[in-house]
CSV table of C-alpha atoms and ligand atoms in Angstrom, one decimal:
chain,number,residue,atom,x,y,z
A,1,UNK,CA,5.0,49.8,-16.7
A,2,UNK,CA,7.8,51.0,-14.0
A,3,UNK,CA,10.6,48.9,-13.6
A,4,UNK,CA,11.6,49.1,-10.5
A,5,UNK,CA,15.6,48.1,-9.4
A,6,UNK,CA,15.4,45.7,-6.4
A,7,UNK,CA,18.5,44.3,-5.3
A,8,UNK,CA,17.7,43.4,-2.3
A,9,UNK,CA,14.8,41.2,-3.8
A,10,UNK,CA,17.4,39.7,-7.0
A,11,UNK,CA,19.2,37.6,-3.2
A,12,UNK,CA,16.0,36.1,-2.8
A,13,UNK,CA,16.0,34.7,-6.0
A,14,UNK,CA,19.5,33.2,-5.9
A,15,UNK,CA,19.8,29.3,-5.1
A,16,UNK,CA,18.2,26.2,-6.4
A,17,UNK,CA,14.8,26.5,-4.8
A,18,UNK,CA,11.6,28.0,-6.3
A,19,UNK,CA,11.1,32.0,-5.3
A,20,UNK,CA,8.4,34.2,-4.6
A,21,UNK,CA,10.3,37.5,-6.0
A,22,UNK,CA,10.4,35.3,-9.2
A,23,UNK,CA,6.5,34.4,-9.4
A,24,UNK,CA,5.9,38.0,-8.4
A,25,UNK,CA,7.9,40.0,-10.9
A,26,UNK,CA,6.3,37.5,-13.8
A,27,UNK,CA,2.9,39.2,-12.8
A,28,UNK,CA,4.3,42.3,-12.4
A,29,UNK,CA,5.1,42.4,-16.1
A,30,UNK,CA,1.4,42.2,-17.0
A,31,UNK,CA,-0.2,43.7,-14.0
A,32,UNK,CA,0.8,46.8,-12.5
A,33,UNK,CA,-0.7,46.3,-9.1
A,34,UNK,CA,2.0,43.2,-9.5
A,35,UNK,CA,4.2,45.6,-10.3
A,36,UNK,CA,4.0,47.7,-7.6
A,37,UNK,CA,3.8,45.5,-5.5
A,38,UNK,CA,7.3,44.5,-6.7
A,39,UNK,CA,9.0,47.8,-6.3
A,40,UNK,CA,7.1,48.6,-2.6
A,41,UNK,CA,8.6,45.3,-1.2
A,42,UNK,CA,12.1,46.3,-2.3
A,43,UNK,CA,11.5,49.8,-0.7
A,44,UNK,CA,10.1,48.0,2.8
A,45,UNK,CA,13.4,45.8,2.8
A,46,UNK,CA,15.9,49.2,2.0
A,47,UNK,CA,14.5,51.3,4.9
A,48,UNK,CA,13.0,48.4,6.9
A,49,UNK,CA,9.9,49.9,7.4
A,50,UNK,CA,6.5,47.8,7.2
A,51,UNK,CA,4.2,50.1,5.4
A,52,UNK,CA,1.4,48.4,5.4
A,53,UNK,CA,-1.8,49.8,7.1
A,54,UNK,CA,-4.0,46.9,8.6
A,55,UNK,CA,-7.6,47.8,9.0
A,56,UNK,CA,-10.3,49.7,7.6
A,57,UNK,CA,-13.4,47.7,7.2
A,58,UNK,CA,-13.9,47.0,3.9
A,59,UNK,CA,-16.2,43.8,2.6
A,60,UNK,CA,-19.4,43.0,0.7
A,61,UNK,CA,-23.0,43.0,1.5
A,62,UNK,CA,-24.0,41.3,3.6
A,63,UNK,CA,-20.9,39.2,5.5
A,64,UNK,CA,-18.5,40.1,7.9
A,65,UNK,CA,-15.5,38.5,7.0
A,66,UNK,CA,-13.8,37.0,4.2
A,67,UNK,CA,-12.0,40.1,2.9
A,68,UNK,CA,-8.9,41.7,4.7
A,69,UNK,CA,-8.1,45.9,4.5
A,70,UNK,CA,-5.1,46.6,3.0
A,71,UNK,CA,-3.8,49.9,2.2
A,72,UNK,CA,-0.2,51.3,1.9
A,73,UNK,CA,0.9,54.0,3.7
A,74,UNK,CA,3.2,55.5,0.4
A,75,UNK,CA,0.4,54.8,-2.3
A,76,UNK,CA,1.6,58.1,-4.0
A,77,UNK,CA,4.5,56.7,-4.5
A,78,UNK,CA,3.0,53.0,-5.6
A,79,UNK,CA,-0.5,53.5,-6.4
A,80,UNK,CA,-0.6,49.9,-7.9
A,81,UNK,CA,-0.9,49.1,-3.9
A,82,UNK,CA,-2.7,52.4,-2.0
A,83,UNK,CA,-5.1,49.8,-1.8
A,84,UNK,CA,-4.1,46.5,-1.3
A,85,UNK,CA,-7.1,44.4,0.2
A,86,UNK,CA,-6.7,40.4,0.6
A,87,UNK,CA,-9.9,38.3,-0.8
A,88,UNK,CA,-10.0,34.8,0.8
A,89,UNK,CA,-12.3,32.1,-0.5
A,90,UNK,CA,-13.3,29.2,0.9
A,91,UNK,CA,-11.7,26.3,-0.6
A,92,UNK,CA,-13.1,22.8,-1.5
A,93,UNK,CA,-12.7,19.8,1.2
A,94,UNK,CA,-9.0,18.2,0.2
A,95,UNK,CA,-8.2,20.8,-1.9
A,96,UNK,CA,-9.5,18.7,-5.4
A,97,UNK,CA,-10.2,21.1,-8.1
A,98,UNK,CA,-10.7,20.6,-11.6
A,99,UNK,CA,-8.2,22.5,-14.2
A,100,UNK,CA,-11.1,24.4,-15.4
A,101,UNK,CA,-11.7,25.4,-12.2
A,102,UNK,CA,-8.7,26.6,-11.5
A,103,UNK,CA,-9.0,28.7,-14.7
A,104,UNK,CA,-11.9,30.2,-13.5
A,105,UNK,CA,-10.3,31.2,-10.1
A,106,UNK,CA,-7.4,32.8,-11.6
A,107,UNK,CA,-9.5,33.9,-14.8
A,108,UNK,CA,-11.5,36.4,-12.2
A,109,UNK,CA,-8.8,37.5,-10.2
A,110,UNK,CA,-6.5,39.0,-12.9
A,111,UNK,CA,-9.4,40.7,-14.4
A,112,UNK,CA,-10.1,41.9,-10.9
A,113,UNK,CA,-7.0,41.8,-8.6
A,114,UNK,CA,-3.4,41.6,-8.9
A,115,UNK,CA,-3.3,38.1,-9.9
A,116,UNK,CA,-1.1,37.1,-7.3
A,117,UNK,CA,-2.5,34.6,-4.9
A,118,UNK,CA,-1.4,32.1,-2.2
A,119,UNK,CA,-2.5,28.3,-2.5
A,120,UNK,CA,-3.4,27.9,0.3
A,121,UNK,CA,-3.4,30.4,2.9
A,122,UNK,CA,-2.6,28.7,6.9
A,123,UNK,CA,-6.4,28.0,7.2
A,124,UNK,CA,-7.0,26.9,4.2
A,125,UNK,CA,-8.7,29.3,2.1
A,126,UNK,CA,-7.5,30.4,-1.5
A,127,UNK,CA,-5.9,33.8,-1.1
A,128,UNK,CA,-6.3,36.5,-3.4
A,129,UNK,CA,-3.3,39.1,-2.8
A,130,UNK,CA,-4.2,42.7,-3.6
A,131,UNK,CA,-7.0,44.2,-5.2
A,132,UNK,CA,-9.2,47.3,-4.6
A,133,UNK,CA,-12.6,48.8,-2.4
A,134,UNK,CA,-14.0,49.5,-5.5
A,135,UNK,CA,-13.0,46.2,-7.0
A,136,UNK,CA,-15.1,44.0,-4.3
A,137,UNK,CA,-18.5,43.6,-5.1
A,138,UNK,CA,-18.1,42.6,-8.9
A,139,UNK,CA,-15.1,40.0,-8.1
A,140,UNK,CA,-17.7,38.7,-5.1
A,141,UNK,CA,-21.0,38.6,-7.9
A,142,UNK,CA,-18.8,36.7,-10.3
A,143,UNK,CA,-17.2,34.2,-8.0
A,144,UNK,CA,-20.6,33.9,-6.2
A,145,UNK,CA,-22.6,33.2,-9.8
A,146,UNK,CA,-19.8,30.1,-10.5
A,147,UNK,CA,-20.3,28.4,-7.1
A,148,UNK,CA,-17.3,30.1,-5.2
A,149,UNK,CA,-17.8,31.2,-1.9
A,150,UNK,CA,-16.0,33.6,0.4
A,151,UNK,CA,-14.0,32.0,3.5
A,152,UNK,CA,-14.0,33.2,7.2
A,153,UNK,CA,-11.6,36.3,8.3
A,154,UNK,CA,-11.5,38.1,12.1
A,155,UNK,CA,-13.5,36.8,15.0
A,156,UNK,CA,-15.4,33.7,13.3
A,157,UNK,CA,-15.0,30.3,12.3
A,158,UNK,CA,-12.0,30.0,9.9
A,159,UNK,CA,-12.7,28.1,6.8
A,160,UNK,CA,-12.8,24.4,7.9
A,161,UNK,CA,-10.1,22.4,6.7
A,162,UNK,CA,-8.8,18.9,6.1
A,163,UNK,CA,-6.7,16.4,4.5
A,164,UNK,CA,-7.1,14.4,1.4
A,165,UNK,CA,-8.9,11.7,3.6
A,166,UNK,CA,-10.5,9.0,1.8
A,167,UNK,CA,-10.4,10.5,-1.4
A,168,UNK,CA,-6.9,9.4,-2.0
A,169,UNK,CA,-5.7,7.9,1.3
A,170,UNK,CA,-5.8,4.3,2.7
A,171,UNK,CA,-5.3,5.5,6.3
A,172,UNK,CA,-8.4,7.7,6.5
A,173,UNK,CA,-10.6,6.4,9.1
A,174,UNK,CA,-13.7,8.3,8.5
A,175,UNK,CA,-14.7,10.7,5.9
A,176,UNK,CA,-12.8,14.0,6.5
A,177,UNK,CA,-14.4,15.5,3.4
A,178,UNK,CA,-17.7,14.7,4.3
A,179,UNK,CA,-17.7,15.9,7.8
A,180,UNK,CA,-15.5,19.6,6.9
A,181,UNK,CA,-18.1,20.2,3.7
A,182,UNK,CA,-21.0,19.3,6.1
A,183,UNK,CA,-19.7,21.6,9.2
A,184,UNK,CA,-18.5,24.5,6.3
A,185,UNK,CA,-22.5,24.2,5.1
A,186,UNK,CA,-24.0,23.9,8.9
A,187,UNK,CA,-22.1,27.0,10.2
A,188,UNK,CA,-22.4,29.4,7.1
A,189,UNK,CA,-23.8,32.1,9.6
A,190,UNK,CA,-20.4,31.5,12.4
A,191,UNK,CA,-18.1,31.6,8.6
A,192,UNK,CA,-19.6,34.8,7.3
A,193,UNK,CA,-20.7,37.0,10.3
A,194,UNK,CA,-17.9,37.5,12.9
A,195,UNK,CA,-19.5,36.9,16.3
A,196,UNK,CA,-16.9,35.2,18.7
A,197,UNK,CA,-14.6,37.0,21.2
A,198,UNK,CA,-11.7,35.8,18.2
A,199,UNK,CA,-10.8,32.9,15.3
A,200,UNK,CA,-12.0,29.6,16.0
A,201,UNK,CA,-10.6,27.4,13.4
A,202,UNK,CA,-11.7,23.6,12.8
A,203,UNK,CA,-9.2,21.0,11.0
A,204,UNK,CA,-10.2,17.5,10.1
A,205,UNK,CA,-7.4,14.9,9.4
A,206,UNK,CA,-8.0,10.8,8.8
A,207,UNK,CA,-5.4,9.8,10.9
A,208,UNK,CA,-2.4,10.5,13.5
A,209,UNK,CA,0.1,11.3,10.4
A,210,UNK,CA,-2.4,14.6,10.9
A,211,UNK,CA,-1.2,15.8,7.0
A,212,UNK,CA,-3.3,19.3,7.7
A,213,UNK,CA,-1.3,19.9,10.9
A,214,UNK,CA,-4.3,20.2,13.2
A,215,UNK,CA,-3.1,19.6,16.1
A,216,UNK,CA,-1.0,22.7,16.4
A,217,UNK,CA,-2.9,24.7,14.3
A,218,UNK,CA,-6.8,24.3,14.9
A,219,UNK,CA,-8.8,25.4,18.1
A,220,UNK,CA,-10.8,21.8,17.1
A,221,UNK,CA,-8.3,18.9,16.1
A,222,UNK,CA,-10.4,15.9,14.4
A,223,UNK,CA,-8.1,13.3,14.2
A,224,UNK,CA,-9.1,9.8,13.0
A,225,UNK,CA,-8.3,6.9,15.2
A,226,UNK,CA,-9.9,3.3,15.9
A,227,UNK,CA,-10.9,1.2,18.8
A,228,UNK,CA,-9.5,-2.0,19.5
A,229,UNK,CA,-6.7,-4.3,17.3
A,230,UNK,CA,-4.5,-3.3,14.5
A,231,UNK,CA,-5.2,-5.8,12.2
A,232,UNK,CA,-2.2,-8.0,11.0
A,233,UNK,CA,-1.4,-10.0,8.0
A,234,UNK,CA,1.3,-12.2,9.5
A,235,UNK,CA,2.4,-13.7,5.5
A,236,UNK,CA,2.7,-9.5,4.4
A,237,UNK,CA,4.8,-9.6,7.4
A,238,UNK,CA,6.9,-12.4,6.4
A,239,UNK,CA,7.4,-10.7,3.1
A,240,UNK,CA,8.5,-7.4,4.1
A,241,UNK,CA,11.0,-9.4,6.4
A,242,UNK,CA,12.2,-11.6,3.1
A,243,UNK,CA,12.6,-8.7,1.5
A,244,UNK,CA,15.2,-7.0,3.5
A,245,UNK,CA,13.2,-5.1,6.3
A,246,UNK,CA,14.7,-5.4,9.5
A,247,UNK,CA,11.6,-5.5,11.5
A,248,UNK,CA,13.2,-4.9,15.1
A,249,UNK,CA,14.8,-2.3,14.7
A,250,UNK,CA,12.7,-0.2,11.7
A,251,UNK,CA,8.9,-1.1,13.6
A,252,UNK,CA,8.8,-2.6,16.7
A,253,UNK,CA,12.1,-0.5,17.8
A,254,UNK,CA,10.8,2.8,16.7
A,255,UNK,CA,7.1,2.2,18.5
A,256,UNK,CA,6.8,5.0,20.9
A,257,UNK,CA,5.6,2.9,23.5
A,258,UNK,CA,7.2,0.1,23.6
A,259,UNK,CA,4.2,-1.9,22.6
A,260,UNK,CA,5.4,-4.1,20.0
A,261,UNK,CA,7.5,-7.6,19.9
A,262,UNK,CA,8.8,-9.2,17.0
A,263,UNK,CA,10.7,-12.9,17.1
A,264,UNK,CA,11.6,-13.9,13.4
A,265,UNK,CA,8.1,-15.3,13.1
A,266,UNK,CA,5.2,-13.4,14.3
A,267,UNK,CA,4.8,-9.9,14.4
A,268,UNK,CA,2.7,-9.2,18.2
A,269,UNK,CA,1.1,-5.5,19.2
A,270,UNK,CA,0.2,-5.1,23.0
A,271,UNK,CA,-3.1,-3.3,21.7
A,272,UNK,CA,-3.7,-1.9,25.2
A,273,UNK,CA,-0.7,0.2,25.4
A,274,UNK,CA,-1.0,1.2,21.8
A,275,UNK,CA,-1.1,5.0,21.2
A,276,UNK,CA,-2.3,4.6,17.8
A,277,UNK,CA,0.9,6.7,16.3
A,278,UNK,CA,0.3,5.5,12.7
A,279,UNK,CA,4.0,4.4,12.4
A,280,UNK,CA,4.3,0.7,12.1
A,281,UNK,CA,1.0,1.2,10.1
A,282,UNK,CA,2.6,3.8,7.6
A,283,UNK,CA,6.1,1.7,7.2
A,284,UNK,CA,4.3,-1.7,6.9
A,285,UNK,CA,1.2,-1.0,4.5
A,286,UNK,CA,0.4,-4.4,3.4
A,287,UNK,CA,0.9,-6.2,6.5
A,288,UNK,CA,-0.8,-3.7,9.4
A,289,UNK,CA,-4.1,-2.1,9.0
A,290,UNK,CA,-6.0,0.7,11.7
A,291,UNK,CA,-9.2,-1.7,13.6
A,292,UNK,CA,-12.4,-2.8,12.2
A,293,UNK,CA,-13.9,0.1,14.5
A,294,UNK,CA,-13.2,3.3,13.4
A,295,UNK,CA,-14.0,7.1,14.4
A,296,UNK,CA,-12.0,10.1,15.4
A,297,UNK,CA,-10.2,11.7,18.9
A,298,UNK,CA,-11.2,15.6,19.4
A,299,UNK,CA,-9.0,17.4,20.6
A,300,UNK,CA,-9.0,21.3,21.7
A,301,UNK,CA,-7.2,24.6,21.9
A,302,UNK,CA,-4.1,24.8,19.5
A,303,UNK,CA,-2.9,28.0,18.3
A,304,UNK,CA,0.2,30.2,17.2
A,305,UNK,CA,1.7,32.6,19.8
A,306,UNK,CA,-0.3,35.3,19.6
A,307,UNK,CA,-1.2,37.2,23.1
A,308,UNK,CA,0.3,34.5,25.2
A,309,UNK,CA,2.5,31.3,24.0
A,310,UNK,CA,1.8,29.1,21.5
A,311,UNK,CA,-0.4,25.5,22.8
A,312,UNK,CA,-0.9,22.3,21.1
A,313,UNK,CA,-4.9,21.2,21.1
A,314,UNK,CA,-5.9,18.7,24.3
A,315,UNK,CA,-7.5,15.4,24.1
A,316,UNK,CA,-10.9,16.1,24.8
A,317,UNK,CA,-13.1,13.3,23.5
A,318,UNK,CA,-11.4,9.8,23.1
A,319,UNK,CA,-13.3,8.5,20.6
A,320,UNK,CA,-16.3,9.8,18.4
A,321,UNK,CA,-18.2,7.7,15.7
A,322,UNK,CA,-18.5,10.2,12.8
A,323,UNK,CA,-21.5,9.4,10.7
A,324,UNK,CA,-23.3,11.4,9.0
A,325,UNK,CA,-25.4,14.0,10.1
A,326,UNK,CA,-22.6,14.5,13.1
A,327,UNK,CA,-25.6,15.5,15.4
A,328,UNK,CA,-22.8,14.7,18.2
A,329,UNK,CA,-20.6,16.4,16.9
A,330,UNK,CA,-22.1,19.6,16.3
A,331,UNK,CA,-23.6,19.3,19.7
A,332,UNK,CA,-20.6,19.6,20.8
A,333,UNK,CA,-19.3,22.3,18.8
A,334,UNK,CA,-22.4,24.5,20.1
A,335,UNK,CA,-21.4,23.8,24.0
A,336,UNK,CA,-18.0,24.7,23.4
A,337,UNK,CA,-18.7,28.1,21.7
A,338,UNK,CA,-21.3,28.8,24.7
A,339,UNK,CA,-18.9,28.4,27.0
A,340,UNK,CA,-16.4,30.2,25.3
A,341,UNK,CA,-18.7,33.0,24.6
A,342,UNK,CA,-19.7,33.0,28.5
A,343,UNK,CA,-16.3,33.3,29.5
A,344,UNK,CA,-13.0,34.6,27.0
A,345,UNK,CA,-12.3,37.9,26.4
A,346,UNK,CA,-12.0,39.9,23.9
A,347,UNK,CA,-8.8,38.0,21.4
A,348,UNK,CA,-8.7,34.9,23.8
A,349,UNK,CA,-8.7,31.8,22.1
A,350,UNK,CA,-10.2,28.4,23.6
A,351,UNK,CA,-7.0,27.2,24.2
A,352,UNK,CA,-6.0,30.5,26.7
A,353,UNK,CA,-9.8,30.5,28.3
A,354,UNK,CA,-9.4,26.8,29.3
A,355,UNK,CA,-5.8,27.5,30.3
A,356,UNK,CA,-7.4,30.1,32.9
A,357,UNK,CA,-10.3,28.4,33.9
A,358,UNK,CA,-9.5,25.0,33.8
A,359,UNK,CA,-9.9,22.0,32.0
A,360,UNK,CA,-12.2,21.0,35.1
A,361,UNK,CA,-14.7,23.4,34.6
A,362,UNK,CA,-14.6,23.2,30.6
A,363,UNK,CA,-15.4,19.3,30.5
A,364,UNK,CA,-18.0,19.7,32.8
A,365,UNK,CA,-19.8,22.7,30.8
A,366,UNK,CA,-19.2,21.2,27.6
A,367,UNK,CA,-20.8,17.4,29.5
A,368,UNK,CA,-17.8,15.2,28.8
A,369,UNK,CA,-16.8,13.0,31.9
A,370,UNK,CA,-12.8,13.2,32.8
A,371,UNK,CA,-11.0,10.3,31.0
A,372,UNK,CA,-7.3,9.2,31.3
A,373,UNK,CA,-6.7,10.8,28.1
A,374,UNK,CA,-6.9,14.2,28.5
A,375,UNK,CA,-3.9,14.6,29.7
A,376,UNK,CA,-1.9,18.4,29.7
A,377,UNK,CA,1.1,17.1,27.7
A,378,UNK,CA,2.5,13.8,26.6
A,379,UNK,CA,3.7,11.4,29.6
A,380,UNK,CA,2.5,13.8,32.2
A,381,UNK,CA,-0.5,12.9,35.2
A,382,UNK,CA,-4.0,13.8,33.4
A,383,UNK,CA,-5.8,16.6,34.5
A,384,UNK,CA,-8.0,15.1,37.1
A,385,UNK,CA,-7.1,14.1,40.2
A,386,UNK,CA,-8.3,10.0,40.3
A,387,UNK,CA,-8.9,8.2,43.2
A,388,UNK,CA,-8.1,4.7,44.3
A,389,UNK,CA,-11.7,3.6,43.4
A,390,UNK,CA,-11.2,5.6,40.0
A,391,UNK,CA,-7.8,3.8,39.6
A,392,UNK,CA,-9.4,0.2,40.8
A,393,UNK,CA,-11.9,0.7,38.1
A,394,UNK,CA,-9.8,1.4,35.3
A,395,UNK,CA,-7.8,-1.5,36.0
A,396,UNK,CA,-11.1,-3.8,35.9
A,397,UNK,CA,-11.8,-2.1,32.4
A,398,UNK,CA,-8.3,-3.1,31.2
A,399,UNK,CA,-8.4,-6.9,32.2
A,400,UNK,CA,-11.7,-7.0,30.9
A,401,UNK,CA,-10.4,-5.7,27.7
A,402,UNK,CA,-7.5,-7.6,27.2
A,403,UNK,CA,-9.3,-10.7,27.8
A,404,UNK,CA,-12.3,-9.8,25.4
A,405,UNK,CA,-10.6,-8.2,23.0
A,406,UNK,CA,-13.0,-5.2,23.0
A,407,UNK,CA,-11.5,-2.1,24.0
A,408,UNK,CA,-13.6,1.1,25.3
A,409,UNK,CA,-10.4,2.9,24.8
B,1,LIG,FE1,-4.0,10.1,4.9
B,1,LIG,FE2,-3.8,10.4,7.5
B,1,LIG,FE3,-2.6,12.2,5.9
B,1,LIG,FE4,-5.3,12.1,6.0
B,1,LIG,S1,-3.9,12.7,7.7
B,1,LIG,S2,-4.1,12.2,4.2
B,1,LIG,S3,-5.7,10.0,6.4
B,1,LIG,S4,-2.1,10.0,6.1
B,2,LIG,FE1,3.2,1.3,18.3
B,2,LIG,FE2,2.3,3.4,17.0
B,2,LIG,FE3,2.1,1.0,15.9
B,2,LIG,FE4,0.6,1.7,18.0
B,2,LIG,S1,0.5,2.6,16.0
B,2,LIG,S2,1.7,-0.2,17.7
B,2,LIG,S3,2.0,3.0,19.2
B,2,LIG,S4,4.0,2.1,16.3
């Protein structure tokens, strides 16, 4: 095997944090595409020259995405890397694997690949880092036979996504793993066969503490929320105030709007004018709980800053009941894609084609009435223009909240 200097690559190791030089050399001394791949990123750093060639189509029968063309412009120089080709697979709902399975996974790829992968890729997916064309097929027929599945790459749905939900979390209010393993199975066509104008990627997270980052990073945000009253155990609240928590100014201080009191005695939430954050709920466990009535918030159109800036995703729907089989859901899904399809162009994402057109005329393609909610940006007018009959009824719907305690949110 080569050994390649690389002192440019030796900084990156220096300090008290893990490194990605270090993980990449300790496959490099078994694996020569490892190796290479070593002594090409060393070179890339010395004459600052990317020399990576994006493109090619290369994949297996029969799908469209899951594998990304790689290929090095100076494979005679590193032919561990003149091909260098990106295998994502699709990864289970919360990310729970078994140790064998794991095994398998990396058993496969370092027969097949460089061994080198990334847990988990921004979507979600398991990425494989560098094999070859020829390589493909066989690493897709034995990850196929075991179960494994490939994950969605160009203009398609991305690999749906989500957070631990109820598998290990409290604060899940529906079944995040449920409804991404049911959307993943519904859509296997949109996953596997590239047919939107660009990436449409779907993330599912239980609550507001939104541990998959979806509201920044998925073109569908489906965020768990409830309807109605945080419930309260007034005695856990005593005791977390016995035992040193200084209620003022840790929960009710810190409430983004202003929606909570606190005397010495009682702890009270103005449930009308609560934005369902998560925080008191997160720093007072045993005392608060998310309502009886719970569901999820969609919201649309984040993305990085690719073509124009980068957006956070829109309220969209309010509230949602997610049961299974999600018919609402994925009827709405298939109206936002037909309107996207009937009006972005080529590499516009939802988020720049309702930007254009309007949330207006998206709501009233995809059959969702204008709510209060959807609003452009935190603190700001909604998009619609109200008027005083709108307002009137609104404030009807609140008093008739507050005094019934039911809230249609
Ligand atoms: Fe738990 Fe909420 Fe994080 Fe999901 S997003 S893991 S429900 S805290
Ligand atoms: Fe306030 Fe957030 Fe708690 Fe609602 S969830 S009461 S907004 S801190």
């Amino acid at each position: 095997m080569k050994k390649y200097d690389t002192p440019l690559l030796d900084e990156l190791e220096k300090g008290p944090w893990p490194s990605f030089v270090t993980e990449m050399k300790k496959a490099g001394q078994k694996n020569e595409m490892a190796n290479d791949a070593v002594g090409h990123l060393e070179k890339c750093f010395k004459t600052r020259i990317g020399y990576w060639k994006h493109g090619g189509i290369v994949g297996v029968l029969g799908y469209g995405g899951g594998v990304i063309g790689r290929y090095s412009e100076i494979g005679d120089e590193f032919p561990g890397v003149a091909h260098f080709h990106t295998v994502r697979l699709n990864q289970p709902s919360g990310f729970f694997y078994t140790t064998k399975a794991l095994r398998e996974i990396c058993d496969i790829w370092d027969k097949y690949g460089s061994g080198l992968t990334n847990m988990h890729g921004s979507t979600g997916d398991i990425v494989l880092l560098g094999t070859n064309t020829a390589a493909l097929e066989p690493i897709f027929a034995e990850y196929s036979s075991r179960g494994w599945d490939l994950g969605g790459s160009g203009s398609d749905l991305r690999t749906p996504s989500c957070c631990v939900g109820p598998g290990r979390c409290e604060w899940a209010n529906y079944d995040t793993l449920d409804v991404i393993y049911n959307l993943t199975q519904e859509y296997q066509d949109e996953l596997h066969r590239p047919m939107f104008a660009y990436k449409f990627k779907i993330k599912a997270a239980g609550c507001a503490c939104d541990c998959v980052a979806s509201l920044a990073r998925a073109d569908m945000s489906i965020i768990g929320t409830w309807k109605g009253d945080i419930q309260i155990d007034q005695a856990e609240v005593k005791n977390y105030a016995a035992n040193g928590m200084d209620i003022n100014s840790e929960i009710v201080g810190m409430c983004p709007t202003e929606c909570m009191s606190y005397d010495g005695g009682e702890l009270k939430i103005d449930n009308a004018n609560c934005k369902r954050c998560m925080h008191c709920i997160t720093k007072m466990t045993k005392a608060l709980q998310p309502g009886a009535e719970r569901g999820a918030t969609i919201c649309i159109g984040s993305k990085a800053p690719i073509v124009v800036g980068s957006l956070l995703s829109w309220v969209v729907v309010p509230f949602i009941k997610l049961e299974p089989p999600y018919t609402e859901l994925k009827e709405l899904i298939r109206k936002i894609w037909d309107w996207w399809d009937d009006n972005a162009k080529p590499r516009e994402r939802i988020g720049e084609v309702i930007e254009m057109k309007g949330m207006r005329s998206f709501l009233e393609a995809i059959g969702i009435d204008p709510q209060p909610q959807q609003i452009k940006e935190p603190r700001k007018d909604p998009f619609m223009f109200y008027t005083d009959e709108d307002i009137a009824k609104f404030k009807a719907n609140e008093a008739e909240e507050k005094k019934t305690g039911v809230y249609k949110f």
